XYZ file of C-alpha atoms in Angstrom:
125
model
C 219.735 172.122 163.940
C 217.629 174.810 161.896
C 217.257 172.251 158.961
C 216.202 169.778 161.657
C 213.451 172.220 162.224
C 212.432 172.648 159.206
C 212.407 169.090 158.390
C 210.457 168.298 161.852
C 207.704 171.129 160.905
C 206.993 170.036 157.532
C 206.388 166.250 158.602
C 203.666 167.072 160.443
C 201.695 168.178 157.532
C 202.372 164.339 156.583
C 199.026 163.586 157.228
C 197.075 166.624 155.006
C 194.718 165.595 152.435
C 194.436 165.738 148.687
C 192.522 169.052 148.235
C 189.051 168.807 145.726
C 190.471 169.063 142.405
C 194.314 168.243 142.694
C 194.551 165.998 139.777
C 193.899 162.523 141.280
C 190.708 160.976 140.284
C 188.285 158.563 142.235
C 190.230 155.958 141.301
C 193.293 157.102 142.427
C 195.494 157.677 139.063
C 197.742 160.531 138.664
C 199.300 162.766 136.704
C 202.267 161.697 134.012
C 202.928 164.606 132.308
C 202.999 168.115 133.689
C 203.084 169.395 129.532
C 204.131 172.438 128.922
C 201.666 175.337 130.824
C 203.106 177.109 133.583
C 204.379 176.288 136.550
C 202.137 176.805 140.035
C 202.297 174.652 143.210
C 198.981 173.663 142.172
C 199.730 172.352 139.146
C 202.105 170.304 140.947
C 199.230 168.373 142.784
C 198.470 165.130 141.300
C 201.143 164.010 139.634
C 203.492 160.799 139.379
C 207.140 161.381 140.483
C 208.606 161.132 137.011
C 206.720 163.682 136.003
C 207.615 166.218 139.006
C 211.483 165.357 138.631
C 210.287 165.949 134.363
C 209.759 170.162 135.271
C 212.007 170.639 138.827
C 215.012 168.218 138.058
C 216.021 165.702 140.764
C 215.048 166.890 144.049
C 217.739 168.017 146.594
C 216.716 165.559 149.520
C 214.305 163.007 149.609
C 212.934 160.601 152.438
C 210.946 157.304 151.733
C 208.729 156.121 153.572
C 207.015 153.497 153.809
C 203.499 153.873 150.872
C 205.188 157.582 150.824
C 208.074 160.224 149.824
C 208.842 163.826 150.751
C 211.194 165.913 147.936
C 212.871 168.922 148.777
C 213.978 171.329 146.201
C 216.086 174.322 147.770
C 215.078 177.961 146.793
C 217.682 180.040 147.687
C 215.773 181.179 151.220
C 213.632 178.613 151.053
C 212.639 174.933 150.543
C 209.762 173.771 148.650
C 208.221 170.320 149.871
C 206.262 167.850 147.314
C 204.756 165.201 149.436
C 204.055 161.969 147.555
C 201.221 159.454 148.969
C 200.775 156.184 147.508
C 196.948 156.225 145.876
C 194.346 152.970 145.572
C 195.862 151.743 142.571
C 199.227 151.672 143.949
C 201.050 154.200 142.793
C 202.842 157.630 144.578
C 201.018 160.415 143.638
C 201.670 164.384 144.610
C 198.935 165.065 147.419
C 199.993 168.199 149.041
C 202.689 171.120 148.454
C 204.490 173.243 150.733
C 207.357 176.217 151.109
C 209.290 176.882 154.553
C 211.601 179.619 154.855
C 215.432 179.133 155.847
C 215.256 180.481 158.938
C 211.391 178.858 159.755
C 208.080 179.845 159.464
C 205.968 179.186 156.232
C 206.932 180.753 153.068
C 205.040 181.654 149.851
C 204.773 178.750 147.890
C 204.479 180.930 144.537
C 207.747 183.150 145.390
C 209.411 179.674 146.508
C 208.620 177.627 143.179
C 209.875 180.698 140.827
C 213.190 180.625 143.193
C 213.990 176.663 142.802
C 213.205 177.264 138.704
C 215.679 180.267 138.641
C 217.686 178.773 140.685
C 218.286 175.461 138.829
C 217.691 177.997 135.575
C 213.825 176.342 134.343
C 211.368 178.513 132.929
C 208.304 178.629 134.607
C 206.401 177.422 131.325
């Protein structure tokens, strides 16, 4: 039940718009790579699904919708959610990142990303 509640709350964020400077250009292009720079929640914005999975691995949960996908990564006491939406060019690009506590409520995106990376034994950079 608790996981259902967390998932339902995150679906409410699915309508969020792209933040200015998110990496998605006016033509709808997305970043094919996140490079080797240290990861932050903001650096995940505008990335293609392949770029995210190249740095974070496969998500623990994936939900596909028409023209959108939601990926969930478990980080111990939190879950990191990456929302992908189809751009005008017809490709998926990440448009929103959120973090939620397992028991419900918002979590620090930075701390949750660090927990996801630590759980998967991946470096931040």
